[in-house]
């Protein structure tokens, strides 16, 4: 069975790192020289070729370890960009000088993700295992702003930092970040010794994240590794078009359906928190693994157990599959961090789109072509569902503009989306 195309692939380029974070899912043991079996430049270029074949509009995250420690980072980014892939880099920021940012921009890197674990410098430094790490990350943020390099902030929630969520939203907005990703850890790697937040606090933080996601206009706020966000969003506002119940293409966990991770030595896993290899790109092509790996296929048609198996939100959320796998070695077990008790209602199903019956006007086709590739499919699906609900069968540019205004207000899409669009079209055209 051929799977739908992925729109996000994380490439862990190396286990090498200049930090020793408490929550690292890699549990990197080789910090200086890296492991001896990391994919080399040629292998990674071949892998990028294969990713572009199966997911031509995908975003590729070049991460680690610390990817800036790889001397071929820009070469890989250039190759991926020439293939039409969108490239972002995930870094701790310690090595991100103004010169390196310029080099990454020249290689086609569209954005950088920087980790900020607390607004308390001493806590961040302790969490990262290096004194002065917070100051260096702040300097990297300033350097990104000066270079007009789009950046996002990654914030990993713990019991100690859960109370910082509102302040972190304000910080990310004021710092000029385009996105704030709020991560909820899974106890793997070094994270096995780091406490998860309680189910009650987890729910409270997700409520705050959902509120910020709905009200912030200049900052995109997203919950990561927290599929319950979709249930909370729908409970908050049933008409909020942010779940697959409204045609949004990212309901719940996207592992195996839209997302996969490749380890430094070439193993493919459903996500970074699931260490179970479903195949090696040294033995098979990425496309073959993506389309035919039994574990990935099982995740696409899951047979959920426990509360997840009887929950009316199971198709919008589905729970985190990494948590029961890590704790109980049962990928289909219930997500024990969720406190929701199913009420026995009808299962809420995603809206399906029949694109074969939908036409696109010439101006709408030109409009959608300027949307960054990694979100184009979601925009297309939402537009078609909107037009279909209005009893029409042709999408126009006016429809796309109206949907963008509903989502982002009069200011339009966030700056980073506009910048990525301009980069694709060769300049701003006012659309």
Coordinates of C-alpha atoms in Angstrom, one line a residue:
X1 CA 0.0 0.0 0.0
X2 CA 1.5 3.3 -1.1
X3 CA 1.4 5.8 1.7
X4 CA 0.6 9.5 1.4
X5 CA 3.7 11.7 1.0
X6 CA 5.5 12.8 4.1
X7 CA 5.8 16.5 4.7
X8 CA 8.3 16.4 7.5
X9 CA 11.5 14.4 7.8
X10 CA 14.0 14.8 10.6
X11 CA 17.6 13.9 9.8
X12 CA 19.8 13.3 12.9
X13 CA 23.0 14.0 11.1
X14 CA 25.3 13.2 14.1
X15 CA 25.4 12.2 17.7
X16 CA 28.2 14.7 18.3
X17 CA 27.1 17.5 20.6
X18 CA 28.7 20.3 22.6
X19 CA 26.1 19.9 25.4
X20 CA 24.9 17.2 27.7
X21 CA 21.2 17.8 28.1
X22 CA 19.2 16.0 30.7
X23 CA 16.4 15.3 28.2
X24 CA 18.3 14.3 25.1
X25 CA 16.4 11.5 23.3
X26 CA 19.6 10.3 21.6
X27 CA 21.5 9.7 24.9
X28 CA 24.5 10.6 22.9
X29 CA 27.6 8.8 24.1
X30 CA 30.1 10.0 21.5
X31 CA 30.3 13.7 22.0
X32 CA 33.7 14.5 20.5
X33 CA 34.3 12.3 17.4
X34 CA 30.8 11.0 16.7
X35 CA 30.1 7.4 16.0
X36 CA 32.1 5.6 13.3
X37 CA 29.0 4.6 11.3
X38 CA 27.4 8.0 10.6
X39 CA 26.0 8.4 7.1
X40 CA 28.6 10.2 5.0
X41 CA 28.0 13.1 2.6
X42 CA 27.4 10.9 -0.4
X43 CA 25.0 8.7 1.5
X44 CA 23.0 11.7 2.8
X45 CA 22.7 13.3 -0.7
X46 CA 21.4 10.0 -2.0
X47 CA 18.9 9.9 0.9
X48 CA 17.8 13.5 0.1
X49 CA 17.2 12.5 -3.5
X50 CA 15.0 9.6 -2.3
X51 CA 13.1 11.9 0.1
X52 CA 12.4 14.3 -2.7
X53 CA 11.0 11.5 -4.8
X54 CA 8.5 10.4 -2.2
X55 CA 7.8 13.8 -0.7
X56 CA 8.7 16.6 -3.2
X57 CA 7.1 19.3 -1.0
X58 CA 8.6 18.0 2.3
X59 CA 10.4 20.0 4.9
X60 CA 13.7 18.5 6.0
X61 CA 15.0 19.2 9.5
X62 CA 18.8 18.9 9.7
X63 CA 19.5 18.2 13.4
X64 CA 21.7 16.1 15.7
X65 CA 23.3 16.0 18.2
X66 CA 24.5 19.4 17.1
X67 CA 24.4 19.6 13.3
X68 CA 26.7 22.7 13.1
X69 CA 29.5 20.3 14.1
X70 CA 29.2 18.6 10.7
X71 CA 31.5 20.3 8.1
X72 CA 29.2 19.3 5.2
X73 CA 26.1 20.9 6.7
X74 CA 25.9 23.7 4.1
X75 CA 26.7 21.2 1.2
X76 CA 23.8 19.1 2.3
X77 CA 21.4 22.1 2.7
X78 CA 22.4 23.3 -0.8
X79 CA 21.7 19.8 -2.3
X80 CA 18.3 19.6 -0.5
X81 CA 17.3 23.1 -1.6
X82 CA 18.1 22.4 -5.2
X83 CA 15.8 19.4 -5.0
X84 CA 13.0 21.7 -4.0
X85 CA 12.9 20.6 -0.4
X86 CA 12.5 23.1 2.4
X87 CA 15.5 23.0 4.8
X88 CA 15.6 24.1 8.4
X89 CA 18.3 23.5 11.0
X90 CA 17.7 22.5 14.6
X91 CA 20.5 23.8 16.8
X92 CA 21.3 24.6 20.4
X93 CA 22.7 27.9 19.1
X94 CA 26.1 27.8 20.8
X95 CA 28.0 27.8 17.4
X96 CA 25.6 30.1 15.5
X97 CA 27.7 33.1 14.7
X98 CA 26.7 35.9 12.3
X99 CA 29.1 34.4 9.7
X100 CA 27.6 30.9 10.1
X101 CA 24.1 32.3 9.7
X102 CA 25.1 34.0 6.4
X103 CA 26.7 30.7 5.2
X104 CA 23.5 28.8 6.0
X105 CA 21.4 31.4 4.2
X106 CA 23.5 31.1 1.1
X107 CA 23.0 27.4 1.3
X108 CA 19.2 27.9 1.2
X109 CA 18.4 27.2 4.8
X110 CA 14.9 28.7 5.4
X111 CA 14.9 28.8 9.2
X112 CA 16.6 27.8 12.4
X113 CA 15.2 26.2 15.5
X114 CA 16.7 27.2 18.8
X115 CA 16.1 25.6 22.2
X116 CA 15.3 27.7 25.2
X117 CA 14.4 25.6 28.2
X118 CA 13.7 28.3 30.7
X119 CA 13.8 32.1 31.1
X120 CA 15.9 31.5 34.2
X121 CA 19.5 31.4 32.8
X122 CA 20.8 29.2 35.6
X123 CA 18.0 26.6 35.1
X124 CA 18.6 26.6 31.4
X125 CA 22.4 26.1 31.9
X126 CA 21.9 23.3 34.4
X127 CA 19.4 21.6 32.1
X128 CA 21.8 21.9 29.2
X129 CA 24.8 20.8 31.2
X130 CA 26.9 23.9 30.4
X131 CA 27.4 27.2 32.1
X132 CA 26.9 30.2 29.8
X133 CA 24.7 28.2 27.4
X134 CA 21.7 30.6 27.9
X135 CA 23.8 33.7 27.1
X136 CA 25.1 32.0 23.9
X137 CA 21.6 31.1 22.8
X138 CA 20.4 34.6 23.4
X139 CA 23.3 35.9 21.3
X140 CA 22.2 33.5 18.5
X141 CA 18.7 34.9 18.6
X142 CA 20.0 38.4 18.3
X143 CA 22.2 37.2 15.4
X144 CA 19.2 35.7 13.6
X145 CA 17.2 38.9 14.0
X146 CA 20.1 41.0 12.7
X147 CA 20.5 38.7 9.6
X148 CA 16.7 38.4 9.1
X149 CA 17.0 34.7 9.4
X150 CA 13.6 33.2 10.4
X151 CA 13.8 31.3 13.6
X152 CA 11.6 29.4 16.0
X153 CA 12.0 28.7 19.7
X154 CA 11.7 25.2 21.1
X155 CA 10.6 25.0 24.7
X156 CA 10.5 21.6 26.5
X157 CA 8.0 21.6 29.3
X158 CA 8.9 20.0 32.6
X159 CA 7.3 20.1 36.1
X160 CA 9.7 22.9 37.0
X161 CA 9.1 25.0 33.9
X162 CA 5.3 24.4 33.3
X163 CA 4.5 27.7 35.0
X164 CA 6.6 29.6 32.4
X165 CA 4.4 28.9 29.4
X166 CA 2.7 32.4 29.3
X167 CA 6.0 34.1 29.8
X168 CA 7.7 32.0 27.2
X169 CA 5.0 32.9 24.7
X170 CA 5.6 36.6 25.4
X171 CA 9.3 36.2 25.2
X172 CA 9.2 34.4 21.8
X173 CA 6.9 37.0 20.4
X174 CA 9.0 39.9 21.7
X175 CA 12.2 38.3 20.5
X176 CA 10.9 38.1 17.0
X177 CA 10.5 34.4 16.7
X178 CA 8.2 33.1 14.0
X179 CA 7.1 30.0 15.9
X180 CA 7.1 28.7 19.4
X181 CA 7.1 24.9 19.6
X182 CA 6.1 23.6 23.0
X183 CA 7.5 20.1 23.4
X184 CA 6.2 17.5 25.8
X185 CA 8.9 15.0 26.5
X186 CA 8.8 11.3 26.1
X187 CA 11.0 9.3 28.5
X188 CA 13.6 7.9 26.1
X189 CA 17.3 8.3 26.0
X190 CA 18.6 10.6 28.8
X191 CA 15.0 11.5 29.3
X192 CA 14.4 8.2 31.0
X193 CA 15.9 9.7 34.2
X194 CA 14.0 13.0 33.8
X195 CA 10.5 13.2 35.3
X196 CA 7.5 13.8 33.0
X197 CA 4.9 16.4 34.0
X198 CA 1.8 15.1 35.7
X199 CA -1.4 14.4 33.7
X200 CA -3.1 17.3 35.5
X201 CA -0.3 19.8 34.7
X202 CA 0.0 18.4 31.2
X203 CA -3.7 19.3 30.6
X204 CA -3.3 22.7 32.2
X205 CA -0.3 23.6 30.0
X206 CA -2.1 22.4 26.9
X207 CA -5.0 24.6 27.7
X208 CA -2.6 27.6 27.9
X209 CA -0.9 26.5 24.6
X210 CA -4.3 26.2 22.9
X211 CA -5.3 29.7 24.1
X212 CA -2.0 31.2 22.8
X213 CA -2.4 29.4 19.5
X214 CA -5.8 30.9 19.0
X215 CA -5.1 34.4 20.1
X216 CA -1.5 35.1 18.9
X217 CA -1.4 36.7 15.5
X218 CA 2.3 37.5 15.1
X219 CA 3.5 34.2 16.6
X220 CA 2.6 30.7 15.7
X221 CA 2.3 28.6 18.9
X222 CA 2.3 24.8 18.4
X223 CA 2.2 21.8 20.7
X224 CA 4.7 19.0 19.9
X225 CA 4.5 15.4 21.0
X226 CA 1.1 16.3 22.4
X227 CA -1.7 15.0 20.2
X228 CA -4.3 15.7 22.9
X229 CA -3.9 19.4 21.8
X230 CA -6.3 18.6 19.0
X231 CA -9.0 17.4 21.5
X232 CA -8.5 20.4 23.7
X233 CA -8.7 22.8 20.7
X234 CA -12.0 21.3 19.6
X235 CA -13.4 21.4 23.1
X236 CA -12.3 25.1 23.3
X237 CA -13.9 26.0 20.0
X238 CA -15.7 23.4 17.9
X239 CA -15.5 25.7 14.9
X240 CA -11.8 26.4 15.2
X241 CA -10.3 25.1 11.9
X242 CA -7.2 23.6 13.5
X243 CA -8.1 19.9 13.5
X244 CA -8.6 17.3 10.8
X245 CA -12.4 17.5 11.6
X246 CA -12.2 20.7 9.6
X247 CA -9.9 19.5 6.9
X248 CA -6.7 20.5 8.7
X249 CA -4.1 17.9 7.7
X250 CA -2.3 17.6 11.0
X251 CA -4.7 16.1 13.5
X252 CA -3.0 14.4 16.3
X253 CA 0.4 12.6 16.0
X254 CA 1.9 12.6 12.5
X255 CA 4.4 9.9 13.1
X256 CA 4.4 7.5 10.1
X257 CA 1.5 9.3 8.4
X258 CA 3.4 12.5 7.5
X259 CA 6.6 12.3 9.5
X260 CA 9.6 10.1 10.1
X261 CA 13.1 10.3 11.5
X262 CA 16.4 9.0 10.1
X263 CA 19.2 8.3 12.7
X264 CA 22.8 9.2 12.1
X265 CA 23.6 5.7 11.0
X266 CA 20.6 5.5 8.6
X267 CA 17.9 3.8 10.6
X268 CA 14.4 5.0 9.9
X269 CA 12.0 5.4 12.9
X270 CA 8.5 6.7 13.1
X271 CA 9.6 9.6 15.2
X272 CA 12.6 10.7 17.3
X273 CA 11.1 9.3 20.5
X274 CA 10.5 5.9 18.9
X275 CA 13.8 4.1 18.7
X276 CA 12.4 1.0 16.9
X277 CA 14.0 0.9 13.5
X278 CA 11.7 0.1 10.6
X279 CA 14.5 -0.3 8.1
X280 CA 17.9 1.1 7.1
X281 CA 18.5 3.4 4.2
X282 CA 21.7 1.5 3.7
X283 CA 19.7 -1.5 2.8
X284 CA 16.6 -0.1 1.1
X285 CA 15.5 3.2 -0.4
X286 CA 13.7 5.7 1.8
X287 CA 10.6 5.4 -0.4
X288 CA 10.5 1.6 -0.1
X289 CA 10.7 1.9 3.7
X290 CA 8.1 4.7 3.9
X291 CA 5.6 2.8 1.7
X292 CA 6.0 -0.7 2.9
X293 CA 7.5 -1.0 6.5
X294 CA 5.0 -3.0 8.6
X295 CA 5.4 -0.8 11.6
X296 CA 4.6 2.4 9.7
X297 CA 1.6 0.7 8.1
X298 CA 0.4 -0.3 11.5
X299 CA 0.6 3.2 12.7
X300 CA -1.4 4.4 9.7
X301 CA -4.3 2.1 10.6
X302 CA -3.8 1.8 14.4
X303 CA -5.7 -0.7 16.6
X304 CA -5.6 1.3 19.8
X305 CA -6.1 -0.2 23.2
X306 CA -7.3 1.0 26.6
X307 CA -9.0 4.4 26.8
X308 CA -7.5 5.4 23.4
X309 CA -9.3 2.5 21.7
X310 CA -12.8 3.7 22.9
X311 CA -12.2 7.5 22.8
X312 CA -14.4 9.6 20.5
X313 CA -11.3 11.7 19.7
X314 CA -9.2 8.7 18.6
X315 CA -9.0 9.7 14.9
X316 CA -8.3 13.4 15.7
X317 CA -5.8 12.6 18.5
X318 CA -4.9 9.0 18.7
X319 CA -2.6 9.6 21.7
X320 CA 1.2 9.5 21.7
X321 CA 2.4 6.0 20.6
X322 CA 5.9 6.6 21.8
X323 CA 4.9 6.8 25.5
X324 CA 3.3 3.3 25.8
X325 CA 6.1 1.9 23.7
X326 CA 8.8 3.4 25.9
X327 CA 7.1 2.3 29.2
X328 CA 5.3 -0.9 28.3
X329 CA 6.8 -1.9 25.0
X330 CA 3.2 -1.7 23.6
X331 CA 3.0 0.8 20.7
X332 CA -0.9 0.6 20.7
X333 CA -1.4 1.0 24.4
X334 CA -3.3 3.9 25.9
X335 CA -1.4 7.2 26.3
X336 CA -1.2 7.3 30.1
X337 CA -0.3 11.0 30.2
X338 CA -3.8 11.9 29.0
X339 CA -6.4 12.4 31.8
X340 CA -9.4 12.5 29.5
X341 CA -12.1 9.9 30.2
X342 CA -14.1 8.9 27.0
X343 CA -17.8 9.5 27.3
X344 CA -18.8 6.9 24.7
X345 CA -19.9 9.4 22.0
X346 CA -19.6 8.8 18.2
X347 CA -16.1 8.8 16.8
X348 CA -15.3 12.2 15.3
X349 CA -13.9 11.6 11.8
X350 CA -11.7 13.8 9.8
X351 CA -13.1 15.5 6.7
X352 CA -12.1 13.7 3.6
X353 CA -11.4 15.7 0.4
X354 CA -12.2 14.5 -3.2
X355 CA -9.7 16.6 -5.1
X356 CA -10.7 15.0 -8.4
X357 CA -14.0 16.8 -8.4
X358 CA -12.6 20.2 -7.5
X359 CA -11.3 22.7 -10.0
X360 CA -8.8 25.5 -9.4
X361 CA -8.9 28.8 -11.2
X362 CA -5.7 30.1 -12.8
X363 CA -5.3 32.8 -10.2
X364 CA -5.8 30.3 -7.4
X365 CA -3.2 28.0 -8.9
X366 CA -0.7 30.9 -9.0
X367 CA -1.6 31.8 -5.4
X368 CA -1.1 28.3 -4.0
X369 CA 2.2 27.9 -5.9
X370 CA 3.6 30.7 -3.7
X371 CA 2.6 29.0 -0.5
X372 CA 5.6 27.3 1.2
X373 CA 5.7 23.6 0.1
X374 CA 5.5 22.1 3.5
X375 CA 2.1 23.7 4.3
X376 CA 0.8 23.8 0.7
X377 CA -1.1 20.5 1.0
X378 CA -2.9 21.6 4.2
X379 CA -3.9 24.9 2.6
X380 CA -5.1 23.2 -0.5
X381 CA -7.2 20.7 1.4
X382 CA -8.7 23.3 3.7
X383 CA -9.6 25.5 0.7
X384 CA -11.3 22.6 -1.2
X385 CA -13.3 21.7 1.9
X386 CA -14.4 25.3 2.3
X387 CA -15.4 25.7 -1.3
X388 CA -17.2 22.3 -1.2
X389 CA -19.1 23.3 1.9
X390 CA -20.3 26.4 0.0
X391 CA -21.8 24.3 -2.7
X392 CA -19.2 25.2 -5.4
X393 CA -16.6 23.2 -7.2
X394 CA -13.9 25.8 -8.1
X395 CA -11.3 27.4 -5.8
X396 CA -10.5 31.0 -6.5
X397 CA -7.7 33.3 -5.2
X398 CA -10.4 35.2 -3.3
X399 CA -11.2 32.0 -1.4
X400 CA -7.6 31.6 -0.4
X401 CA -7.3 35.2 0.7
X402 CA -10.5 34.9 2.7
X403 CA -9.2 31.8 4.5
X404 CA -5.9 33.5 5.2
X405 CA -7.6 36.5 6.7
X406 CA -9.8 34.3 8.9
X407 CA -6.7 32.5 10.2
X408 CA -4.3 35.4 10.6
X409 CA -6.4 38.6 10.6
X410 CA -5.7 41.7 8.5
X411 CA -2.0 41.5 9.1
X412 CA -1.8 38.3 6.9
X413 CA 0.3 35.2 7.5
X414 CA 3.3 35.4 9.9
X415 CA 6.4 37.1 8.6
X416 CA 8.3 33.9 8.2
X417 CA 5.6 32.4 5.9
X418 CA 5.8 35.5 3.8
X419 CA 9.6 35.4 3.6
X420 CA 9.6 31.8 2.6
X421 CA 7.0 32.5 -0.1
X422 CA 9.0 35.4 -1.4
X423 CA 12.1 33.3 -1.5
X424 CA 10.3 30.7 -3.7
X425 CA 8.8 33.3 -6.1
X426 CA 12.0 35.4 -6.4
X427 CA 10.6 38.4 -4.6
X428 CA 7.5 39.9 -3.0
X429 CA 4.5 40.3 -5.3
X430 CA 2.0 41.6 -2.7
X431 CA -0.1 38.4 -2.8

